[in-house]
mmCIF file of C-alpha atoms and ligand atoms in Angstrom:
data_model
loop_
_atom_site.group_PDB
_atom_site.id
_atom_site.type_symbol
_atom_site.label_atom_id
_atom_site.label_comp_id
_atom_site.label_asym_id
_atom_site.label_seq_id
_atom_site.Cartn_x
_atom_site.Cartn_y
_atom_site.Cartn_z
ATOM 1 C CA MET A 34 130.968 79.178 -19.329
ATOM 2 C CA ARG A 35 132.069 75.993 -21.156
ATOM 3 C CA LEU A 36 129.370 74.710 -23.542
ATOM 4 C CA ASP A 37 129.128 71.228 -21.678
ATOM 5 C CA LYS A 38 128.727 72.753 -18.316
ATOM 6 C CA LEU A 39 126.007 75.096 -19.540
ATOM 7 C CA ILE A 40 124.130 72.136 -21.170
ATOM 8 C CA GLY A 41 124.486 70.160 -17.903
ATOM 9 C CA SER A 42 123.267 73.056 -15.814
ATOM 10 C CA VAL A 43 120.074 73.612 -17.877
ATOM 11 C CA THR A 44 119.089 70.156 -18.835
ATOM 12 C CA ASP A 45 118.829 67.004 -17.100
ATOM 13 C CA LEU A 46 121.781 65.613 -19.005
ATOM 14 C CA SER A 47 125.001 64.873 -17.154
ATOM 15 C CA ARG A 48 128.198 66.536 -18.030
ATOM 16 C CA ALA A 49 129.499 63.242 -19.852
ATOM 17 C CA MET A 50 125.998 62.994 -21.866
ATOM 18 C CA ALA A 51 126.246 66.720 -22.699
ATOM 19 C CA LYS A 52 129.779 66.185 -24.079
ATOM 20 C CA ARG A 53 128.550 63.166 -26.045
ATOM 21 C CA ALA A 54 125.600 65.248 -27.548
ATOM 22 C CA ILE A 55 127.971 68.131 -28.413
ATOM 23 C CA ARG A 56 130.599 65.784 -30.237
ATOM 24 C CA GLU A 57 127.648 64.165 -32.138
ATOM 25 C CA GLY A 58 126.650 67.534 -33.528
ATOM 26 C CA ALA A 59 123.264 67.675 -31.647
ATOM 27 C CA VAL A 60 124.105 71.411 -30.319
ATOM 28 C CA THR A 61 124.289 74.679 -32.189
ATOM 29 C CA VAL A 62 125.709 77.975 -30.868
ATOM 30 C CA ASP A 63 124.314 81.105 -32.412
ATOM 31 C CA GLY A 64 123.045 79.064 -35.464
ATOM 32 C CA ALA A 65 126.195 76.886 -36.180
ATOM 33 C CA VAL A 66 126.859 73.365 -35.031
ATOM 34 C CA VAL A 67 129.655 73.213 -32.477
ATOM 35 C CA ARG A 68 131.427 70.036 -31.550
ATOM 36 C CA ASP A 69 133.762 71.311 -28.889
ATOM 37 C CA PRO A 70 132.629 70.646 -25.422
ATOM 38 C CA ALA A 71 134.866 73.278 -24.186
ATOM 39 C CA ALA A 72 133.728 76.034 -26.567
ATOM 40 C CA ASP A 73 133.163 79.231 -24.323
ATOM 41 C CA VAL A 74 129.507 80.534 -24.241
ATOM 42 C CA GLY A 75 128.254 83.780 -22.621
ATOM 43 C CA ALA A 76 124.866 84.508 -21.048
ATOM 44 C CA GLU A 77 123.490 86.107 -24.155
ATOM 45 C CA THR A 78 124.563 83.112 -26.637
ATOM 46 C CA ALA A 79 121.544 81.229 -28.253
ATOM 47 C CA VAL A 80 122.243 77.380 -27.679
ATOM 48 C CA THR A 81 119.993 74.721 -29.099
ATOM 49 C CA LEU A 82 120.005 71.016 -28.280
ATOM 50 C CA ASP A 83 118.234 68.572 -30.882
ATOM 51 C CA GLY A 84 117.008 71.944 -32.585
ATOM 52 C CA ARG A 85 115.157 73.211 -29.155
ATOM 53 C CA PRO A 86 116.325 76.532 -27.726
ATOM 54 C CA LEU A 87 117.798 76.160 -24.227
ATOM 55 C CA ARG A 88 116.502 78.480 -21.588
ATOM 56 C CA ALA A 89 118.868 79.574 -19.004
ATOM 57 C CA VAL A 90 117.579 78.562 -15.546
ATOM 58 C CA GLY A 91 118.410 81.350 -12.916
ATOM 59 C CA PRO A 92 116.408 84.302 -11.614
ATOM 60 C CA ARG A 93 113.376 85.397 -13.596
ATOM 61 C CA TYR A 94 111.956 88.810 -13.473
ATOM 62 C CA PHE A 95 108.643 90.008 -14.923
ATOM 63 C CA MET A 96 106.415 92.943 -15.086
ATOM 64 C CA LEU A 97 102.760 92.451 -15.226
ATOM 65 C CA HIS A 98 99.773 94.784 -15.835
ATOM 66 C CA LYS A 99 97.454 93.885 -13.156
ATOM 67 C CA PRO A 100 93.669 94.279 -13.780
ATOM 68 C CA ALA A 101 91.292 94.866 -11.068
ATOM 69 C CA GLY A 102 89.759 91.805 -9.562
ATOM 70 C CA VAL A 103 93.075 89.690 -9.550
ATOM 71 C CA VAL A 104 94.795 89.075 -6.284
ATOM 72 C CA CYS A 105 98.606 89.249 -5.540
ATOM 73 C CA ALA A 106 98.715 85.855 -3.956
ATOM 74 C CA ALA A 107 99.973 82.491 -5.056
ATOM 75 C CA ARG A 108 96.588 80.839 -4.508
ATOM 76 C CA ASP A 109 92.936 81.968 -3.965
ATOM 77 C CA ARG A 110 89.898 79.986 -3.808
ATOM 78 C CA LEU A 111 87.692 82.672 -5.181
ATOM 79 C CA HIS A 112 89.730 84.818 -7.294
ATOM 80 C CA GLN A 113 92.102 84.830 -10.301
ATOM 81 C CA THR A 114 95.665 85.407 -9.160
ATOM 82 C CA VAL A 115 98.542 87.207 -10.456
ATOM 83 C CA LEU A 116 100.363 83.708 -11.353
ATOM 84 C CA ASP A 117 97.288 82.698 -13.265
ATOM 85 C CA LEU A 118 98.042 85.343 -15.824
ATOM 86 C CA LEU A 119 101.468 83.777 -16.636
ATOM 87 C CA PRO A 120 100.273 80.492 -18.263
ATOM 88 C CA ASP A 121 103.143 80.370 -20.587
ATOM 89 C CA GLU A 122 105.833 80.207 -17.885
ATOM 90 C CA ASP A 123 107.262 77.122 -16.326
ATOM 91 C CA ASN A 124 107.144 76.763 -12.465
ATOM 92 C CA VAL A 125 105.235 79.947 -12.002
ATOM 93 C CA GLU A 126 104.820 78.591 -8.313
ATOM 94 C CA THR A 127 108.262 79.752 -7.784
ATOM 95 C CA LEU A 128 107.669 83.352 -8.436
ATOM 96 C CA HIS A 129 106.480 85.945 -5.915
ATOM 97 C CA VAL A 130 105.328 89.449 -6.113
ATOM 98 C CA ALA A 131 107.650 92.357 -5.206
ATOM 99 C CA GLY A 132 105.259 94.664 -3.733
ATOM 100 C CA ARG A 133 101.620 93.640 -3.595
ATOM 101 C CA LEU A 134 98.613 95.470 -4.954
ATOM 102 C CA ASP A 135 95.163 95.382 -3.440
ATOM 103 C CA ILE A 136 92.415 93.426 -5.483
ATOM 104 C CA ASP A 137 90.904 96.555 -6.804
ATOM 105 C CA THR A 138 94.185 98.402 -7.676
ATOM 106 C CA THR A 139 95.406 98.168 -11.261
ATOM 107 C CA GLY A 140 98.935 98.496 -12.820
ATOM 108 C CA LEU A 141 102.609 97.356 -12.449
ATOM 109 C CA VAL A 142 103.336 94.449 -10.456
ATOM 110 C CA LEU A 143 106.877 92.875 -10.391
ATOM 111 C CA LEU A 144 107.109 89.039 -10.130
ATOM 112 C CA THR A 145 110.394 87.455 -9.596
ATOM 113 C CA ASP A 146 112.086 84.142 -8.041
ATOM 114 C CA ASP A 147 114.951 86.306 -6.677
ATOM 115 C CA GLY A 148 114.237 87.099 -2.961
ATOM 116 C CA LYS A 149 117.188 89.147 -2.461
ATOM 117 C CA TRP A 150 116.132 91.378 -5.377
ATOM 118 C CA SER A 151 112.548 91.675 -4.374
ATOM 119 C CA HIS A 152 113.587 92.645 -0.657
ATOM 120 C CA ARG A 153 115.834 95.560 -2.257
ATOM 121 C CA VAL A 154 112.709 96.593 -4.248
ATOM 122 C CA THR A 155 110.301 96.688 -1.375
ATOM 123 C CA SER A 156 112.482 97.448 1.727
ATOM 124 C CA PRO A 157 112.029 100.973 2.968
ATOM 125 C CA ARG A 158 115.740 101.231 3.443
ATOM 126 C CA HIS A 159 116.019 101.640 -0.234
ATOM 127 C CA ARG A 160 113.216 104.127 -0.542
ATOM 128 C CA THR A 161 112.230 102.927 -4.026
ATOM 129 C CA GLU A 162 109.614 105.387 -5.057
ATOM 130 C CA LYS A 163 106.175 104.025 -6.158
ATOM 131 C CA HIS A 164 104.166 106.151 -8.384
ATOM 132 C CA TYR A 165 100.142 105.953 -8.091
ATOM 133 C CA LEU A 166 97.534 107.532 -10.067
ATOM 134 C CA VAL A 167 94.660 108.195 -7.603
ATOM 135 C CA THR A 168 91.001 109.241 -8.237
ATOM 136 C CA THR A 169 89.241 110.408 -5.132
ATOM 137 C CA ALA A 170 85.750 110.633 -4.068
ATOM 138 C CA GLU A 171 86.030 114.344 -2.974
ATOM 139 C CA PRO A 172 88.183 117.244 -4.585
ATOM 140 C CA ILE A 173 91.610 117.014 -2.910
ATOM 141 C CA ASP A 174 92.178 119.915 -0.482
ATOM 142 C CA ALA A 175 95.036 122.389 -1.126
ATOM 143 C CA SER A 176 96.443 121.483 2.237
ATOM 144 C CA VAL A 177 96.894 117.823 1.381
ATOM 145 C CA ALA A 178 100.190 117.856 -0.549
ATOM 146 C CA GLY A 179 101.806 119.474 2.445
ATOM 147 C CA GLN A 180 100.400 117.034 4.960
ATOM 148 C CA PHE A 181 101.854 114.296 2.694
ATOM 149 C CA GLU A 182 105.116 116.001 2.267
ATOM 150 C CA ARG A 183 105.498 116.354 6.060
ATOM 151 C CA GLY A 184 104.709 112.782 6.700
ATOM 152 C CA LEU A 185 101.381 111.536 7.998
ATOM 153 C CA PHE A 186 100.607 109.628 11.266
ATOM 154 C CA LEU A 187 98.357 106.696 10.273
ATOM 155 C CA HIS A 188 96.184 104.784 12.759
ATOM 156 C CA ASN A 189 98.068 101.857 14.117
ATOM 157 C CA GLU A 190 101.305 102.932 13.064
ATOM 158 C CA LYS A 191 104.118 103.526 15.427
ATOM 159 C CA ARG A 192 106.117 105.969 13.081
ATOM 160 C CA ARG A 193 105.271 108.770 10.962
ATOM 161 C CA LEU A 194 105.163 108.009 7.166
ATOM 162 C CA LEU A 195 108.053 108.923 5.130
ATOM 163 C CA PRO A 196 107.514 112.231 3.084
ATOM 164 C CA ALA A 197 105.310 111.523 0.175
ATOM 165 C CA ARG A 198 104.672 113.928 -2.907
ATOM 166 C CA LEU A 199 101.367 114.686 -4.393
ATOM 167 C CA GLU A 200 100.874 116.250 -7.783
ATOM 168 C CA GLN A 201 97.386 117.313 -8.424
ATOM 169 C CA LEU A 202 96.251 116.569 -11.961
ATOM 170 C CA ALA A 203 92.434 117.474 -11.554
ATOM 171 C CA PRO A 204 90.137 118.217 -8.740
ATOM 172 C CA CYS A 205 89.755 114.673 -7.946
ATOM 173 C CA ARG A 206 92.558 113.192 -9.486
ATOM 174 C CA ALA A 207 96.514 113.079 -8.494
ATOM 175 C CA ARG A 208 99.875 111.410 -8.767
ATOM 176 C CA VAL A 209 101.131 110.306 -5.431
ATOM 177 C CA ILE A 210 104.663 109.012 -4.966
ATOM 178 C CA ILE A 211 105.468 107.110 -1.779
ATOM 179 C CA ALA A 212 108.785 105.684 -0.740
ATOM 180 C CA GLU A 213 107.401 102.642 1.308
ATOM 181 C CA GLY A 214 104.673 100.277 0.915
ATOM 182 C CA LYS A 215 102.669 99.986 4.168
ATOM 183 C CA TYR A 216 99.266 98.017 4.028
ATOM 184 C CA HIS A 217 96.709 99.895 1.988
ATOM 185 C CA GLN A 218 98.881 102.895 2.390
ATOM 186 C CA VAL A 219 97.482 105.258 -0.243
ATOM 187 C CA LYS A 220 93.949 104.461 0.655
ATOM 188 C CA ARG A 221 94.828 105.215 4.423
ATOM 189 C CA MET A 222 96.699 108.497 3.571
ATOM 190 C CA PHE A 223 93.514 109.782 1.811
ATOM 191 C CA ALA A 224 91.401 108.488 4.550
ATOM 192 C CA ALA A 225 93.351 110.243 7.067
ATOM 193 C CA VAL A 226 92.827 113.677 5.328
ATOM 194 C CA GLY A 227 89.107 112.863 5.085
ATOM 195 C CA ASN A 228 88.890 111.708 1.476
ATOM 196 C CA ALA A 229 88.371 108.353 -0.181
ATOM 197 C CA VAL A 230 90.211 106.580 -2.956
ATOM 198 C CA LEU A 231 87.878 105.442 -5.745
ATOM 199 C CA GLU A 232 90.455 104.218 -8.134
ATOM 200 C CA LEU A 233 94.118 103.427 -7.679
ATOM 201 C CA HIS A 234 96.725 102.630 -10.504
ATOM 202 C CA ARG A 235 100.490 102.053 -10.082
ATOM 203 C CA GLU A 236 102.353 103.438 -12.916
ATOM 204 C CA ARG A 237 106.106 103.042 -11.886
ATOM 205 C CA ILE A 238 108.445 101.452 -9.241
ATOM 206 C CA GLY A 239 111.602 103.294 -9.052
ATOM 207 C CA ALA A 240 113.343 103.420 -12.551
ATOM 208 C CA VAL A 241 110.711 100.934 -13.997
ATOM 209 C CA ALA A 242 107.622 102.233 -15.590
ATOM 210 C CA LEU A 243 104.553 100.149 -16.663
ATOM 211 C CA ASP A 244 105.188 99.367 -20.287
ATOM 212 C CA PRO A 245 102.559 101.261 -22.102
ATOM 213 C CA THR A 246 102.175 98.349 -24.845
ATOM 214 C CA LEU A 247 101.138 95.974 -22.219
ATOM 215 C CA PRO A 248 97.319 95.395 -22.265
ATOM 216 C CA GLU A 249 95.676 94.757 -18.697
ATOM 217 C CA GLY A 250 96.467 91.249 -17.766
ATOM 218 C CA GLY A 251 99.664 91.298 -20.276
ATOM 219 C CA TYR A 252 103.196 90.809 -18.893
ATOM 220 C CA ARG A 253 106.712 90.676 -20.137
ATOM 221 C CA PRO A 254 110.133 89.786 -18.870
ATOM 222 C CA LEU A 255 112.074 92.729 -17.501
ATOM 223 C CA THR A 256 115.012 93.876 -19.569
ATOM 224 C CA ALA A 257 118.526 93.405 -18.054
ATOM 225 C CA MET A 258 118.719 97.274 -17.610
ATOM 226 C CA GLU A 259 115.361 97.096 -15.598
ATOM 227 C CA VAL A 260 116.399 94.384 -13.271
ATOM 228 C CA SER A 261 119.885 96.140 -12.496
ATOM 229 C CA ALA A 262 118.265 99.654 -12.115
ATOM 230 C CA LEU A 263 116.069 98.341 -9.459
ATOM 231 C CA ALA A 264 119.003 96.303 -7.841
ATOM 232 C CA SER A 265 121.142 99.342 -7.605
ATOM 233 C CA ALA A 266 118.802 101.670 -5.860
ATOM 234 C CA PRO A 267 120.875 103.492 -3.089
ATOM 235 C CA GLU A 268 120.265 102.439 0.503
ATOM 236 C CA SER A 269 119.221 105.246 2.869
ATOM 237 C CA ALA A 270 119.617 105.507 6.576
ATOM 238 C CA ALA A 271 115.948 105.024 7.013
ATOM 239 C CA GLU A 272 114.753 102.493 9.514
ATOM 240 C CA GLU A 273 113.123 99.224 8.467
ATOM 241 C CA ALA A 274 109.433 99.655 9.065
HETATM 242 N N1 LIG B 73 98.154 101.707 -1.463
HETATM 243 C C1 LIG B 73 96.977 101.206 -1.354
HETATM 244 O O1 LIG B 73 96.351 101.576 -0.727
HETATM 245 N N2 LIG B 73 96.738 100.139 -2.090
HETATM 246 C C2 LIG B 73 97.446 99.378 -3.125
HETATM 247 O O2 LIG B 73 96.983 98.621 -3.775
HETATM 248 C C3 LIG B 73 98.843 100.059 -3.017
HETATM 249 C C4 LIG B 73 99.031 101.150 -2.453
#
């Protein structure tokens, strides 16, 4: 993209004002002053105007390590929201959650302002796998993995769930991998087999794992690889729920 066009698109300067600023030497590209408004700049180029780095506008993608007690909503009168945990970002109200967690569930939450991308991540058509660590009230019966694999029928659902995998880690602890995201799905799956979930933690969505260096409440932008890995999940023939 031309340098004057880039500046015009990420600041409130008109194209003519951007050209003038460039010619006056107010703009650096990768550390060096550039006076040619037609200079070509790529997405990764570092551009400053009057010494301040310019941030590209465009879709934003973050991962957040959600603590318990925080809600996946834009606003809440009683509780802290996931957006409250991104105080350093501009215009957080334009972000939304791609796959909500319950208030008491911890772990990986994805936030973006790219509706098409979040639809891809959450649509059951794409069968993006979500990995959860589950702690249960009672020991998990040996028959449960098979029942999950065959697809449970949950109360008030018209269709059987997609097959889910259960890896037993301890008598009351398991990793459960589901390919859709129905309301309270994991808790309802355990309730359907006569058990109860005490703790629930999401550790992965598709190719993107919760960054182990992120403390609870911490967040970071997704890398370009993470964004594209989730955008390129193959579409299955499954019906939309
Ligand atoms: N399943 C649940 O029951 N709760 C969550 O927060 C996520 C999946």
